[in-house]
Amino acid sequence: MTTCKAVVIFIAGLQSLARGQSLTGNKGCPCLGADYFDELSENQLDIFEKNVGAAIDPREYGIGCHAHDIDALECSDAKNCTTIVPLPPACDKSYCKRSWCFVDPQNCSKTHSPSKSQPFKGRHYSYATCGELDLFTYTERLQSLKDKTFQVGYSSNSGGWKGAYNPSGSFAVNNQWTGPAVEFINEVALMGKFNINMTQPPEWLRNNSKEFFGDSKFDFCVYAVSLGYLDFCVGAFSISEKRSSITTMFEIANDPVYLITFSSEGEQKTDWESFKAASITVFQPFTPLAWIMIFAFCLPILGMLMFFHEYGAPGSAYPRNEAMLLRRENGGAQPSNEAIRRKIPMFKHLSNSLYMGTLSFFQGSYDQSVVTVGGKINLLAIASFIMLILAVYTANLAAILTQDANKPVVDSIEMAVKQGMNICAERKLADFAIDFYGLNPSTFVPDPIELGGDGEPGFNCPKCKARERIFSHMRQSHDDPTQYCNVAIASQEDIDVLHGYGSHCDKTKVGESIHHRSIGIPIYDRHADALVSLLHKSKADSIMTKTLASALPKSQCPETGGEGSALNVQQLTGVWVITFSFALIALLAKFILSCPLQRNRLARVGTKNITTERRIPFNRYDQWGNPAPYDVVINGYKYDPESDELLEVTAGVSEAHPLAQTLSNTEGLDFDCIVEEENSRGGGTSHVDSNW
């Protein structure tokens, strides 16, 4: 033994003792002494020197917990690998510094492995008894795959997008295989430097597979792998308890399973239910209490405060009195006319303030003329309130209108069952739901016997394309539970594929995932250790994740939610209802006020004559209470506010005047129309003729 070697072993021994580790290993798996083994022959010594190196004493190699490979030939080139990217498996030399020893497999309860290299083939070694990880075995496994040829069966998936696909079907021996599972295995083969030989499982095994599993090509491939006729299969295999019980299954992905139902666009309701639901949509941005706060408190209070500030101010929309024409008629005598001023009733101003507050909400602004300082400051309060309320309302309404398109009828299996709905599902998912949720098997549409099925719950027939049949047999309402269903249980993968083709766009997943389906590949147990190690390394390097991300189908269905979505006529029902309700009320008011009501008429009845008085206001106001921009002429008279007298207007007005307009009798008085013409002050002149 060289001095350098002795020093290394001494230091390693001190490190082991410092960690509380025995040099003879754990008592449950003690290291073997040198006297346990026979002396090596000259031929074995030559092999040892060739494989391990002359710097190591073969009599002490593997005896006691030491880093026996620190000076081995295979560890001497570890530094040469540091510049290689990515680092090959052969460059992982971390095991060179780890302690190990030879152990008796019959007297070892810790992890141990048989040596596969000469001259120690047949001996067992253990890193675990020395408290170390066995990275040598891991590296050795990966290296064992190099240049190996595996017999591989390819199974074509009938649905989804994560598996393997070939137009010629399962076990086709050609170069037309596509899909994420195929691309993943190709990458793994390049990484492990092994070869793949496409192989069909022996046909004579099919009957035996059918007796054990059933009539499935995927089960057939798993069966062939379990017996060693294939080394592994490529495809998206559902990992079931039965498959895992006969061979190793490596998970390459998992697929969440959801309840599938119709989106709200496909929801069927009665005409009245649809109308009622759509009508209240425009009120959903606020709760009923919030609406009451807005219309019964905020707007009335702000409107009445405006009246408080503006009442009686010169030029305001709330004058204390108004000018009127008093016309007296006494039988056949010549009627007399005079100007009077009447105090405007308080309730009229208050009702106008309430109206204008409500109008400001719908119009989005408060356009009343404000003349006082207090009124102008109060106007800021009104304007800020309207701006903020309308901004919040608009944002919430937009979100509600666009999100309602995806609102489901049900959102859980329990709700579906409670509503008496039946379910479509593949056999495996139907069995899971029956066991997990305790559902009655009759809830599921049975396997169609006419297509080769067995009549049991869930689709499993080989000729019915079960994964697509789930969606094509969904109906919102039906009377044949043996053929159709209201909802379905299916994987995210299946609905991704259908939406990628732009089909079944009226169906959507709802709620949280109810199950996760594990997808993997079957591996022959004899090769499982090496292949699983490489596959895990590949998954850790995100090879499968990147492959799946590039293959994810892009939905071709029209967007029914989110920014910029078009709204249909039914979604805007609330708008139509509110708009035409106001229009109808306006027509009703027009009809009622057009009747010849004799308000403000005082009748004094004598023995021979009846004296009648009519009071007709001269002032006209727009919807905001602002004075009209023209003079009002009634029966040939107009009011002069400066002299507070009537002025006779002599200009004639023709019935054919181009500016003739009908004025609504909003005050319930005896005049029918107003005619407007230019006057000398540049404004308009309006004539009211009671004899029109």
PDB file of C-alpha atoms in Angstrom, residues 206-358:
ATOM      1  CA  ARG A 206     -54.142 -12.143 -27.502  1.00  0.00           C
ATOM      2  CA  ASN A 207     -56.616 -14.719 -26.192  1.00  0.00           C
ATOM      3  CA  ASN A 208     -54.684 -15.066 -22.933  1.00  0.00           C
ATOM      4  CA  SER A 209     -54.657 -11.271 -22.563  1.00  0.00           C
ATOM      5  CA  LYS A 210     -58.386 -11.133 -23.265  1.00  0.00           C
ATOM      6  CA  GLU A 211     -59.063 -13.668 -20.514  1.00  0.00           C
ATOM      7  CA  PHE A 212     -57.041 -11.666 -17.995  1.00  0.00           C
ATOM      8  CA  PHE A 213     -57.902  -8.083 -18.994  1.00  0.00           C
ATOM      9  CA  GLY A 214     -60.513  -7.885 -21.705  1.00  0.00           C
ATOM     10  CA  ASP A 215     -60.572  -6.988 -25.379  1.00  0.00           C
ATOM     11  CA  SER A 216     -58.250  -3.967 -25.396  1.00  0.00           C
ATOM     12  CA  LYS A 217     -55.168  -3.415 -27.523  1.00  0.00           C
ATOM     13  CA  PHE A 218     -53.600  -1.416 -24.717  1.00  0.00           C
ATOM     14  CA  ASP A 219     -54.163  -4.249 -22.248  1.00  0.00           C
ATOM     15  CA  PHE A 220     -52.722  -6.627 -24.844  1.00  0.00           C
ATOM     16  CA  CYS A 221     -49.515  -4.575 -24.996  1.00  0.00           C
ATOM     17  CA  VAL A 222     -49.270  -4.457 -21.180  1.00  0.00           C
ATOM     18  CA  TYR A 223     -49.771  -8.225 -21.037  1.00  0.00           C
ATOM     19  CA  ALA A 224     -46.991  -8.827 -23.575  1.00  0.00           C
ATOM     20  CA  VAL A 225     -44.611  -6.572 -21.601  1.00  0.00           C
ATOM     21  CA  SER A 226     -45.354  -8.346 -18.329  1.00  0.00           C
ATOM     22  CA  LEU A 227     -44.252 -11.661 -19.891  1.00  0.00           C
ATOM     23  CA  GLY A 228     -41.113 -10.224 -21.503  1.00  0.00           C
ATOM     24  CA  TYR A 229     -42.232 -10.466 -25.133  1.00  0.00           C
ATOM     25  CA  LEU A 230     -41.864  -6.685 -25.304  1.00  0.00           C
ATOM     26  CA  ASP A 231     -39.444  -4.543 -23.301  1.00  0.00           C
ATOM     27  CA  PHE A 232     -41.881  -1.622 -23.052  1.00  0.00           C
ATOM     28  CA  CYS A 233     -44.815  -0.028 -24.862  1.00  0.00           C
ATOM     29  CA  VAL A 234     -45.236   3.533 -26.124  1.00  0.00           C
ATOM     30  CA  GLY A 235     -48.545   5.365 -25.777  1.00  0.00           C
ATOM     31  CA  ALA A 236     -50.729   7.029 -23.174  1.00  0.00           C
ATOM     32  CA  PHE A 237     -51.665   4.088 -20.921  1.00  0.00           C
ATOM     33  CA  SER A 238     -54.021   4.678 -18.022  1.00  0.00           C
ATOM     34  CA  ILE A 239     -52.241   3.406 -14.932  1.00  0.00           C
ATOM     35  CA  SER A 240     -54.690   1.067 -13.243  1.00  0.00           C
ATOM     36  CA  GLU A 241     -54.273  -1.174 -10.241  1.00  0.00           C
ATOM     37  CA  LYS A 242     -54.561  -4.285 -12.377  1.00  0.00           C
ATOM     38  CA  ARG A 243     -51.941  -3.169 -14.884  1.00  0.00           C
ATOM     39  CA  SER A 244     -49.549  -2.108 -12.142  1.00  0.00           C
ATOM     40  CA  SER A 245     -49.935  -5.495 -10.456  1.00  0.00           C
ATOM     41  CA  ILE A 246     -48.311  -7.413 -13.331  1.00  0.00           C
ATOM     42  CA  THR A 247     -45.583  -5.024 -14.548  1.00  0.00           C
ATOM     43  CA  THR A 248     -43.859  -1.716 -13.833  1.00  0.00           C
ATOM     44  CA  MET A 249     -45.798   1.364 -14.938  1.00  0.00           C
ATOM     45  CA  PHE A 250     -43.897   4.666 -15.265  1.00  0.00           C
ATOM     46  CA  GLU A 251     -46.021   7.821 -15.125  1.00  0.00           C
ATOM     47  CA  ILE A 252     -45.252  10.300 -17.896  1.00  0.00           C
ATOM     48  CA  ALA A 253     -48.178  12.675 -17.244  1.00  0.00           C
ATOM     49  CA  ASN A 254     -51.467  13.015 -15.409  1.00  0.00           C
ATOM     50  CA  ASP A 255     -54.752  14.281 -16.693  1.00  0.00           C
ATOM     51  CA  PRO A 256     -57.399  15.951 -14.484  1.00  0.00           C
ATOM     52  CA  VAL A 257     -60.956  14.700 -14.837  1.00  0.00           C
ATOM     53  CA  TYR A 258     -63.925  17.076 -14.643  1.00  0.00           C
ATOM     54  CA  LEU A 259     -67.687  17.156 -14.752  1.00  0.00           C
ATOM     55  CA  ILE A 260     -68.691  18.287 -18.247  1.00  0.00           C
ATOM     56  CA  THR A 261     -71.921  20.201 -18.806  1.00  0.00           C
ATOM     57  CA  PHE A 262     -73.480  22.646 -21.207  1.00  0.00           C
ATOM     58  CA  SER A 263     -72.506  26.288 -21.021  1.00  0.00           C
ATOM     59  CA  SER A 264     -75.267  28.808 -20.268  1.00  0.00           C
ATOM     60  CA  GLU A 265     -75.642  29.500 -24.008  1.00  0.00           C
ATOM     61  CA  GLY A 266     -76.924  25.972 -24.334  1.00  0.00           C
ATOM     62  CA  GLU A 267     -79.083  26.099 -21.219  1.00  0.00           C
ATOM     63  CA  GLN A 268     -82.734  25.488 -21.898  1.00  0.00           C
ATOM     64  CA  LYS A 269     -85.316  27.448 -19.901  1.00  0.00           C
ATOM     65  CA  THR A 270     -88.913  28.429 -20.369  1.00  0.00           C
ATOM     66  CA  ASP A 271     -89.559  31.675 -22.221  1.00  0.00           C
ATOM     67  CA  TRP A 272     -90.614  33.413 -19.026  1.00  0.00           C
ATOM     68  CA  GLU A 273     -87.568  32.156 -17.069  1.00  0.00           C
ATOM     69  CA  SER A 274     -85.218  33.278 -19.814  1.00  0.00           C
ATOM     70  CA  PHE A 275     -86.914  36.677 -20.052  1.00  0.00           C
ATOM     71  CA  LYS A 276     -86.866  37.170 -16.284  1.00  0.00           C
ATOM     72  CA  ALA A 277     -83.221  36.115 -15.933  1.00  0.00           C
ATOM     73  CA  ALA A 278     -82.109  38.364 -18.786  1.00  0.00           C
ATOM     74  CA  SER A 279     -84.168  41.325 -17.566  1.00  0.00           C
ATOM     75  CA  ILE A 280     -82.556  41.464 -14.136  1.00  0.00           C
ATOM     76  CA  THR A 281     -79.043  41.215 -15.527  1.00  0.00           C
ATOM     77  CA  VAL A 282     -78.693  44.998 -15.794  1.00  0.00           C
ATOM     78  CA  PHE A 283     -79.454  45.284 -12.064  1.00  0.00           C
ATOM     79  CA  GLN A 284     -76.866  42.714 -10.964  1.00  0.00           C
ATOM     80  CA  PRO A 285     -73.876  45.100 -10.647  1.00  0.00           C
ATOM     81  CA  PHE A 286     -75.368  46.332  -7.340  1.00  0.00           C
ATOM     82  CA  THR A 287     -77.245  44.571  -4.591  1.00  0.00           C
ATOM     83  CA  PRO A 288     -80.884  45.559  -3.938  1.00  0.00           C
ATOM     84  CA  LEU A 289     -79.779  47.482  -0.852  1.00  0.00           C
ATOM     85  CA  ALA A 290     -77.234  49.418  -2.925  1.00  0.00           C
ATOM     86  CA  TRP A 291     -79.905  50.332  -5.501  1.00  0.00           C
ATOM     87  CA  ILE A 292     -82.192  51.542  -2.712  1.00  0.00           C
ATOM     88  CA  MET A 293     -79.345  53.614  -1.286  1.00  0.00           C
ATOM     89  CA  ILE A 294     -78.719  55.212  -4.685  1.00  0.00           C
ATOM     90  CA  PHE A 295     -82.302  56.010  -5.737  1.00  0.00           C
ATOM     91  CA  ALA A 296     -84.059  56.400  -2.393  1.00  0.00           C
ATOM     92  CA  PHE A 297     -81.377  58.291  -0.501  1.00  0.00           C
ATOM     93  CA  CYS A 298     -78.322  59.639  -2.370  1.00  0.00           C
ATOM     94  CA  LEU A 299     -79.967  61.066  -5.494  1.00  0.00           C
ATOM     95  CA  PRO A 300     -83.030  62.518  -3.658  1.00  0.00           C
ATOM     96  CA  ILE A 301     -80.856  64.097  -0.938  1.00  0.00           C
ATOM     97  CA  LEU A 302     -78.443  65.632  -3.454  1.00  0.00           C
ATOM     98  CA  GLY A 303     -81.389  66.907  -5.535  1.00  0.00           C
ATOM     99  CA  MET A 304     -83.145  68.468  -2.551  1.00  0.00           C
ATOM    100  CA  LEU A 305     -79.874  70.035  -1.396  1.00  0.00           C
ATOM    101  CA  MET A 306     -79.621  71.656  -4.808  1.00  0.00           C
ATOM    102  CA  PHE A 307     -83.150  73.005  -4.361  1.00  0.00           C
ATOM    103  CA  PHE A 308     -82.174  74.317  -0.903  1.00  0.00           C
ATOM    104  CA  HIS A 309     -79.192  76.201  -2.348  1.00  0.00           C
ATOM    105  CA  GLU A 310     -80.907  77.519  -5.478  1.00  0.00           C
ATOM    106  CA  TYR A 311     -84.453  78.291  -4.344  1.00  0.00           C
ATOM    107  CA  GLY A 312     -85.410  81.908  -5.029  1.00  0.00           C
ATOM    108  CA  ALA A 313     -81.980  82.924  -6.377  1.00  0.00           C
ATOM    109  CA  PRO A 314     -82.197  85.224  -9.428  1.00  0.00           C
ATOM    110  CA  GLY A 315     -81.819  83.218 -12.619  1.00  0.00           C
ATOM    111  CA  SER A 316     -82.038  79.840 -10.885  1.00  0.00           C
ATOM    112  CA  ALA A 317     -84.196  76.923 -11.977  1.00  0.00           C
ATOM    113  CA  TYR A 318     -86.192  77.239  -8.741  1.00  0.00           C
ATOM    114  CA  PRO A 319     -87.978  80.670  -8.816  1.00  0.00           C
ATOM    115  CA  ARG A 320     -90.408  81.569  -6.061  1.00  0.00           C
ATOM    116  CA  ASN A 321     -93.202  82.609  -8.467  1.00  0.00           C
ATOM    117  CA  GLU A 322     -94.012  82.723 -12.145  1.00  0.00           C
ATOM    118  CA  ALA A 323     -95.900  84.995 -14.537  1.00  0.00           C
ATOM    119  CA  MET A 324     -99.269  83.823 -15.815  1.00  0.00           C
ATOM    120  CA  LEU A 325    -102.007  85.056 -18.135  1.00  0.00           C
ATOM    121  CA  LEU A 326    -105.351  85.387 -16.371  1.00  0.00           C
ATOM    122  CA  ARG A 327    -108.152  85.184 -18.924  1.00  0.00           C
ATOM    123  CA  ARG A 328    -111.739  85.844 -17.788  1.00  0.00           C
ATOM    124  CA  GLU A 329    -114.710  84.848 -19.911  1.00  0.00           C
ATOM    125  CA  ASN A 330    -118.285  85.806 -18.990  1.00  0.00           C
ATOM    126  CA  GLY A 331    -120.860  84.380 -21.334  1.00  0.00           C
ATOM    127  CA  GLY A 332    -120.871  86.269 -24.602  1.00  0.00           C
ATOM    128  CA  ALA A 333    -119.003  89.330 -23.255  1.00  0.00           C
ATOM    129  CA  GLN A 334    -115.568  90.258 -24.520  1.00  0.00           C
ATOM    130  CA  PRO A 335    -112.982  88.200 -22.564  1.00  0.00           C
ATOM    131  CA  SER A 336    -110.435  90.131 -20.520  1.00  0.00           C
ATOM    132  CA  ASN A 337    -106.714  89.329 -20.142  1.00  0.00           C
ATOM    133  CA  GLU A 338    -104.276  90.434 -17.474  1.00  0.00           C
ATOM    134  CA  ALA A 339    -100.824  89.418 -16.189  1.00  0.00           C
ATOM    135  CA  ILE A 340    -100.578  87.982 -12.699  1.00  0.00           C
ATOM    136  CA  ARG A 341     -97.827  86.286 -10.699  1.00  0.00           C
ATOM    137  CA  ARG A 342     -98.423  83.025  -8.944  1.00  0.00           C
ATOM    138  CA  LYS A 343     -96.282  81.442  -6.231  1.00  0.00           C
ATOM    139  CA  ILE A 344     -94.948  78.133  -7.432  1.00  0.00           C
ATOM    140  CA  PRO A 345     -95.995  75.310  -5.067  1.00  0.00           C
ATOM    141  CA  MET A 346     -93.127  73.800  -3.047  1.00  0.00           C
ATOM    142  CA  PHE A 347     -94.048  70.230  -4.013  1.00  0.00           C
ATOM    143  CA  LYS A 348     -93.548  71.105  -7.660  1.00  0.00           C
ATOM    144  CA  HIS A 349     -89.943  72.205  -7.048  1.00  0.00           C
ATOM    145  CA  LEU A 350     -89.257  69.157  -4.914  1.00  0.00           C
ATOM    146  CA  SER A 351     -90.655  66.785  -7.526  1.00  0.00           C
ATOM    147  CA  ASN A 352     -88.552  68.521 -10.176  1.00  0.00           C
ATOM    148  CA  SER A 353     -85.420  68.171  -8.023  1.00  0.00           C
ATOM    149  CA  LEU A 354     -86.088  64.439  -7.618  1.00  0.00           C
ATOM    150  CA  TYR A 355     -86.669  64.048 -11.340  1.00  0.00           C
ATOM    151  CA  MET A 356     -83.487  65.918 -12.255  1.00  0.00           C
ATOM    152  CA  GLY A 357     -81.422  63.866  -9.789  1.00  0.00           C
ATOM    153  CA  THR A 358     -82.693  60.653 -11.354  1.00  0.00           C
TER     154      THR A 358
END
